[in-house]
Amino acid sequence: MAEIILNVDVREGVGTGGARAVRRAGGVPGILYGGDKAPVALSVNEKDFRKSLYTGKLLGHLVTLKYGDETQPVIAKDIQFDPVSDRPVHFDLMRVDEKGTIKIEVPVHFKNAEDAPFNRQGGSLEVVRHAVEVSVRADRIPEELVVDLSKSQMGDTIRISDIDLQGAEPTIGDRDFVIATIKVSSAALSAAADEAAESDAAPAEDKSED
């Protein structure tokens, strides 16, 4: 079941003027869409919305939408923020069947890079995908996809097949695509170049006979 409940109001005013009125009243305007139904303009109390947002389990997760006595499982698809104040200014929710399959992006988290062999070998992690779109039941969306780098070495390539998808399936199914690679770091290359230059500049040993 969803861990977050959003108590919403249906708002009458739409467009820029209506959204501004909601914000002035201490709310966050939003839209509910999907499920072969017409979009519905909503508003949520900003303080309550912030509390849900700071749990880290709002965006991209199953949420219970509550309006009066009615509830509806939804997915928070997008949240827009003010670039100056960082306040939430708009949100998009998508209707879902709690046990139905949806497509959604899940973030990729890399751990243990500091203790990995490649780190001691002068390598660096080059991330190709910071998130992966998967097909998964709405009530089983993974929090994140974890890549354990503790045994990764120079030259390794990390592919989608190396990750535990926790029951989800990648929407790209025709290839074992790359998530990240381990390459020689620019710092290591620079150090090697400096060492080579110093070696070339060193005076040759005098081997002449007395």
mmCIF file of C-alpha atoms in Angstrom:
data_model
loop_
_atom_site.group_PDB
_atom_site.id
_atom_site.type_symbol
_atom_site.label_atom_id
_atom_site.label_comp_id
_atom_site.label_asym_id
_atom_site.label_seq_id
_atom_site.Cartn_x
_atom_site.Cartn_y
_atom_site.Cartn_z
ATOM 1 C CA MET A 1 0.000 0.000 0.000
ATOM 2 C CA ALA A 2 1.014 3.607 -0.515
ATOM 3 C CA GLU A 3 2.679 5.187 2.497
ATOM 4 C CA ILE A 4 1.760 8.779 1.619
ATOM 5 C CA ILE A 5 -1.750 10.238 1.624
ATOM 6 C CA LEU A 6 -2.364 13.541 -0.132
ATOM 7 C CA ASN A 7 -5.508 15.374 0.949
ATOM 8 C CA VAL A 8 -6.564 17.428 -2.054
ATOM 9 C CA ASP A 9 -9.212 19.917 -3.079
ATOM 10 C CA VAL A 10 -10.657 20.220 -6.548
ATOM 11 C CA ARG A 11 -10.036 23.770 -7.750
ATOM 12 C CA GLU A 12 -12.309 25.685 -10.054
ATOM 13 C CA GLY A 13 -9.904 28.275 -11.412
ATOM 14 C CA VAL A 14 -7.481 26.968 -14.022
ATOM 15 C CA GLY A 15 -4.677 28.637 -15.906
ATOM 16 C CA THR A 16 -2.057 31.023 -14.585
ATOM 17 C CA GLY A 17 -4.497 33.179 -12.641
ATOM 18 C CA GLY A 18 -6.070 30.229 -10.854
ATOM 19 C CA ALA A 19 -2.657 28.760 -9.971
ATOM 20 C CA ARG A 20 -1.488 32.084 -8.509
ATOM 21 C CA ALA A 21 -4.638 32.310 -6.398
ATOM 22 C CA VAL A 22 -3.946 28.823 -4.981
ATOM 23 C CA ARG A 23 -0.363 29.779 -4.080
ATOM 24 C CA ARG A 24 -1.474 33.016 -2.419
ATOM 25 C CA ALA A 25 -3.838 30.953 -0.282
ATOM 26 C CA GLY A 26 -0.969 28.703 0.882
ATOM 27 C CA GLY A 27 -1.538 25.839 -1.517
ATOM 28 C CA VAL A 28 0.221 24.100 -4.387
ATOM 29 C CA PRO A 29 -1.737 23.734 -7.648
ATOM 30 C CA GLY A 30 -1.626 20.487 -9.574
ATOM 31 C CA ILE A 31 -3.302 18.321 -12.178
ATOM 32 C CA LEU A 32 -4.595 14.751 -12.090
ATOM 33 C CA TYR A 33 -4.708 12.898 -15.409
ATOM 34 C CA GLY A 34 -4.711 9.434 -16.962
ATOM 35 C CA GLY A 35 -6.949 6.418 -16.629
ATOM 36 C CA ASP A 36 -9.060 7.381 -19.657
ATOM 37 C CA LYS A 37 -10.674 10.168 -17.633
ATOM 38 C CA ALA A 38 -10.636 13.909 -18.054
ATOM 39 C CA PRO A 39 -7.894 15.869 -16.270
ATOM 40 C CA VAL A 40 -8.873 17.393 -12.940
ATOM 41 C CA ALA A 41 -7.319 20.554 -11.466
ATOM 42 C CA LEU A 42 -6.308 20.080 -7.821
ATOM 43 C CA SER A 43 -4.681 21.909 -4.949
ATOM 44 C CA VAL A 44 -2.829 20.688 -1.862
ATOM 45 C CA ASN A 45 -1.874 22.504 1.316
ATOM 46 C CA GLU A 46 1.768 23.531 0.824
ATOM 47 C CA LYS A 47 2.920 22.576 4.335
ATOM 48 C CA ASP A 48 1.415 19.097 4.030
ATOM 49 C CA PHE A 49 2.836 18.757 0.532
ATOM 50 C CA ARG A 50 6.330 19.684 1.744
ATOM 51 C CA LYS A 51 6.145 17.075 4.516
ATOM 52 C CA SER A 52 5.288 14.387 1.964
ATOM 53 C CA LEU A 53 7.958 15.665 -0.412
ATOM 54 C CA TYR A 54 10.742 15.560 2.188
ATOM 55 C CA THR A 55 10.130 11.870 2.901
ATOM 56 C CA GLY A 56 11.734 11.142 -0.469
ATOM 57 C CA LYS A 57 8.843 8.819 -1.275
ATOM 58 C CA LEU A 58 6.549 11.168 -3.161
ATOM 59 C CA LEU A 59 7.958 11.630 -6.638
ATOM 60 C CA GLY A 60 7.815 8.451 -8.704
ATOM 61 C CA HIS A 61 6.057 6.419 -6.017
ATOM 62 C CA LEU A 62 2.570 5.149 -5.350
ATOM 63 C CA VAL A 63 0.539 7.731 -3.420
ATOM 64 C CA THR A 64 -3.019 7.646 -2.099
ATOM 65 C CA LEU A 65 -5.009 10.658 -3.221
ATOM 66 C CA LYS A 66 -7.829 11.548 -0.822
ATOM 67 C CA TYR A 67 -10.746 13.842 -1.623
ATOM 68 C CA GLY A 68 -13.407 13.775 1.061
ATOM 69 C CA ASP A 69 -14.250 10.114 1.596
ATOM 70 C CA GLU A 70 -12.926 9.055 -1.808
ATOM 71 C CA THR A 71 -9.423 7.656 -2.361
ATOM 72 C CA GLN A 72 -7.472 6.994 -5.548
ATOM 73 C CA PRO A 73 -4.035 5.428 -6.092
ATOM 74 C CA VAL A 74 -1.830 7.763 -8.127
ATOM 75 C CA ILE A 75 1.789 8.237 -9.134
ATOM 76 C CA ALA A 76 3.477 11.604 -8.661
ATOM 77 C CA LYS A 77 5.027 12.099 -12.106
ATOM 78 C CA ASP A 78 6.442 15.604 -11.900
ATOM 79 C CA ILE A 79 6.957 18.417 -9.397
ATOM 80 C CA GLN A 80 8.020 21.902 -10.453
ATOM 81 C CA PHE A 81 9.925 24.228 -8.135
ATOM 82 C CA ASP A 82 10.488 27.975 -8.035
ATOM 83 C CA PRO A 83 14.098 28.523 -9.213
ATOM 84 C CA VAL A 84 14.723 31.197 -6.555
ATOM 85 C CA SER A 85 12.847 30.069 -3.438
ATOM 86 C CA ASP A 86 12.838 26.322 -4.266
ATOM 87 C CA ARG A 87 9.179 26.188 -3.210
ATOM 88 C CA PRO A 88 6.992 23.617 -4.981
ATOM 89 C CA VAL A 89 4.802 25.508 -7.454
ATOM 90 C CA HIS A 90 3.037 22.736 -9.400
ATOM 91 C CA PHE A 91 2.642 18.953 -9.456
ATOM 92 C CA ASP A 92 1.395 16.316 -11.889
ATOM 93 C CA LEU A 93 -0.343 13.143 -10.713
ATOM 94 C CA MET A 94 -1.253 10.143 -12.856
ATOM 95 C CA ARG A 95 -4.141 7.802 -12.072
ATOM 96 C CA VAL A 96 -3.091 4.147 -11.821
ATOM 97 C CA ASP A 97 -4.441 0.742 -10.942
ATOM 98 C CA GLU A 98 -2.591 -0.189 -7.746
ATOM 99 C CA LYS A 99 -1.901 -3.697 -9.034
ATOM 100 C CA GLY A 100 -1.591 -2.664 -12.669
ATOM 101 C CA THR A 101 1.683 -2.415 -14.583
ATOM 102 C CA ILE A 102 3.122 0.998 -15.365
ATOM 103 C CA LYS A 103 6.261 2.396 -16.957
ATOM 104 C CA ILE A 104 8.365 4.631 -14.736
ATOM 105 C CA GLU A 105 11.968 5.791 -14.332
ATOM 106 C CA VAL A 106 13.821 4.533 -11.259
ATOM 107 C CA PRO A 107 17.061 6.226 -10.115
ATOM 108 C CA VAL A 108 20.346 4.262 -10.131
ATOM 109 C CA HIS A 109 22.474 4.470 -6.978
ATOM 110 C CA PHE A 110 26.186 3.535 -6.976
ATOM 111 C CA LYS A 111 27.711 2.460 -3.671
ATOM 112 C CA ASN A 112 31.140 1.425 -2.320
ATOM 113 C CA ALA A 113 33.075 3.354 -4.973
ATOM 114 C CA GLU A 114 35.602 4.536 -2.361
ATOM 115 C CA ASP A 115 36.593 0.962 -1.472
ATOM 116 C CA ALA A 116 36.547 -0.420 -5.022
ATOM 117 C CA PRO A 117 39.737 -1.827 -6.645
ATOM 118 C CA PHE A 118 39.446 0.637 -9.563
ATOM 119 C CA ASN A 119 39.706 3.521 -7.116
ATOM 120 C CA ARG A 120 43.131 2.303 -6.016
ATOM 121 C CA GLN A 121 44.112 1.671 -9.635
ATOM 122 C CA GLY A 122 43.522 5.276 -10.684
ATOM 123 C CA GLY A 123 40.199 4.586 -12.362
ATOM 124 C CA SER A 124 37.009 6.615 -12.363
ATOM 125 C CA LEU A 125 33.314 5.830 -12.687
ATOM 126 C CA GLU A 126 31.653 7.095 -15.863
ATOM 127 C CA VAL A 127 27.875 6.948 -15.462
ATOM 128 C CA VAL A 128 25.906 6.391 -18.660
ATOM 129 C CA ARG A 129 22.434 6.187 -17.087
ATOM 130 C CA HIS A 130 21.436 7.861 -13.831
ATOM 131 C CA ALA A 131 17.943 6.356 -14.115
ATOM 132 C CA VAL A 132 16.363 3.409 -15.906
ATOM 133 C CA GLU A 133 12.812 3.181 -17.215
ATOM 134 C CA VAL A 134 11.172 -0.040 -16.059
ATOM 135 C CA SER A 135 7.834 -1.791 -16.344
ATOM 136 C CA VAL A 136 6.566 -2.727 -12.896
ATOM 137 C CA ARG A 137 3.430 -3.091 -10.795
ATOM 138 C CA ALA A 138 2.422 0.264 -9.334
ATOM 139 C CA ASP A 139 2.594 -1.061 -5.769
ATOM 140 C CA ARG A 140 6.050 -2.612 -6.275
ATOM 141 C CA ILE A 141 8.103 0.276 -7.633
ATOM 142 C CA PRO A 142 11.717 -0.051 -6.408
ATOM 143 C CA GLU A 143 13.040 2.852 -4.343
ATOM 144 C CA GLU A 144 16.249 2.719 -6.387
ATOM 145 C CA LEU A 145 18.405 0.365 -8.431
ATOM 146 C CA VAL A 146 21.628 -0.310 -6.557
ATOM 147 C CA VAL A 147 25.012 -0.966 -8.176
ATOM 148 C CA ASP A 148 27.618 -2.349 -5.763
ATOM 149 C CA LEU A 149 31.058 -1.239 -6.955
ATOM 150 C CA SER A 150 33.068 -2.970 -4.202
ATOM 151 C CA LYS A 151 34.606 -5.481 -6.671
ATOM 152 C CA SER A 152 34.708 -3.319 -9.799
ATOM 153 C CA GLN A 153 38.058 -2.972 -11.535
ATOM 154 C CA MET A 154 39.581 -0.888 -14.293
ATOM 155 C CA GLY A 155 37.969 -1.634 -17.643
ATOM 156 C CA ASP A 156 34.747 -3.095 -16.213
ATOM 157 C CA THR A 157 31.439 -2.379 -17.906
ATOM 158 C CA ILE A 158 28.269 -2.442 -15.796
ATOM 159 C CA ARG A 159 25.183 -3.511 -17.719
ATOM 160 C CA ILE A 160 21.500 -3.742 -16.858
ATOM 161 C CA SER A 161 21.850 -7.506 -16.384
ATOM 162 C CA ASP A 162 24.258 -6.825 -13.491
ATOM 163 C CA ILE A 163 21.555 -5.056 -11.479
ATOM 164 C CA ASP A 164 18.860 -6.557 -9.263
ATOM 165 C CA LEU A 165 15.682 -5.008 -10.682
ATOM 166 C CA GLN A 166 13.568 -6.244 -7.760
ATOM 167 C CA GLY A 167 10.907 -7.766 -9.982
ATOM 168 C CA ALA A 168 10.781 -4.940 -12.519
ATOM 169 C CA GLU A 169 11.587 -5.314 -16.216
ATOM 170 C CA PRO A 170 13.540 -2.776 -18.289
ATOM 171 C CA THR A 171 11.450 -1.232 -21.057
ATOM 172 C CA ILE A 172 14.472 -1.629 -23.355
ATOM 173 C CA GLY A 173 14.379 -5.374 -23.873
ATOM 174 C CA ASP A 174 16.342 -5.908 -27.067
ATOM 175 C CA ARG A 175 19.843 -5.462 -25.623
ATOM 176 C CA ASP A 176 21.892 -5.642 -22.451
ATOM 177 C CA PHE A 177 22.501 -1.905 -22.282
ATOM 178 C CA VAL A 178 25.305 -0.145 -20.419
ATOM 179 C CA ILE A 179 24.720 1.585 -17.083
ATOM 180 C CA ALA A 180 28.296 2.690 -16.352
ATOM 181 C CA THR A 181 31.930 2.014 -17.232
ATOM 182 C CA ILE A 182 35.181 2.135 -15.281
ATOM 183 C CA LYS A 183 37.870 4.120 -17.086
ATOM 184 C CA VAL A 184 41.289 5.583 -16.373
ATOM 185 C CA SER A 185 40.710 8.900 -14.636
ATOM 186 C CA SER A 186 41.981 12.157 -16.117
ATOM 187 C CA ALA A 187 44.057 12.665 -12.965
ATOM 188 C CA ALA A 188 45.781 9.305 -13.458
ATOM 189 C CA LEU A 189 46.445 10.092 -17.129
ATOM 190 C CA SER A 190 47.880 13.492 -16.185
ATOM 191 C CA ALA A 191 50.133 11.945 -13.533
ATOM 192 C CA ALA A 192 51.383 9.342 -16.003
ATOM 193 C CA ALA A 193 52.108 12.044 -18.593
ATOM 194 C CA ASP A 194 54.012 14.108 -16.031
ATOM 195 C CA GLU A 195 56.043 11.082 -15.005
ATOM 196 C CA ALA A 196 56.891 10.302 -18.632
ATOM 197 C CA ALA A 197 57.918 13.910 -19.268
ATOM 198 C CA GLU A 198 60.186 13.943 -16.227
ATOM 199 C CA SER A 199 61.762 10.701 -17.357
ATOM 200 C CA ASP A 200 62.457 12.087 -20.863
ATOM 201 C CA ALA A 201 63.969 15.276 -19.430
ATOM 202 C CA ALA A 202 66.342 13.490 -17.048
ATOM 203 C CA PRO A 203 70.039 13.642 -18.207
ATOM 204 C CA ALA A 204 71.351 10.427 -19.696
ATOM 205 C CA GLU A 205 73.810 8.477 -17.561
ATOM 206 C CA ASP A 206 77.430 9.082 -18.610
ATOM 207 C CA LYS A 207 78.733 5.680 -19.696
ATOM 208 C CA SER A 208 82.061 6.907 -21.203
ATOM 209 C CA GLU A 209 85.186 5.096 -20.052
ATOM 210 C CA ASP A 210 87.978 6.939 -18.220
#
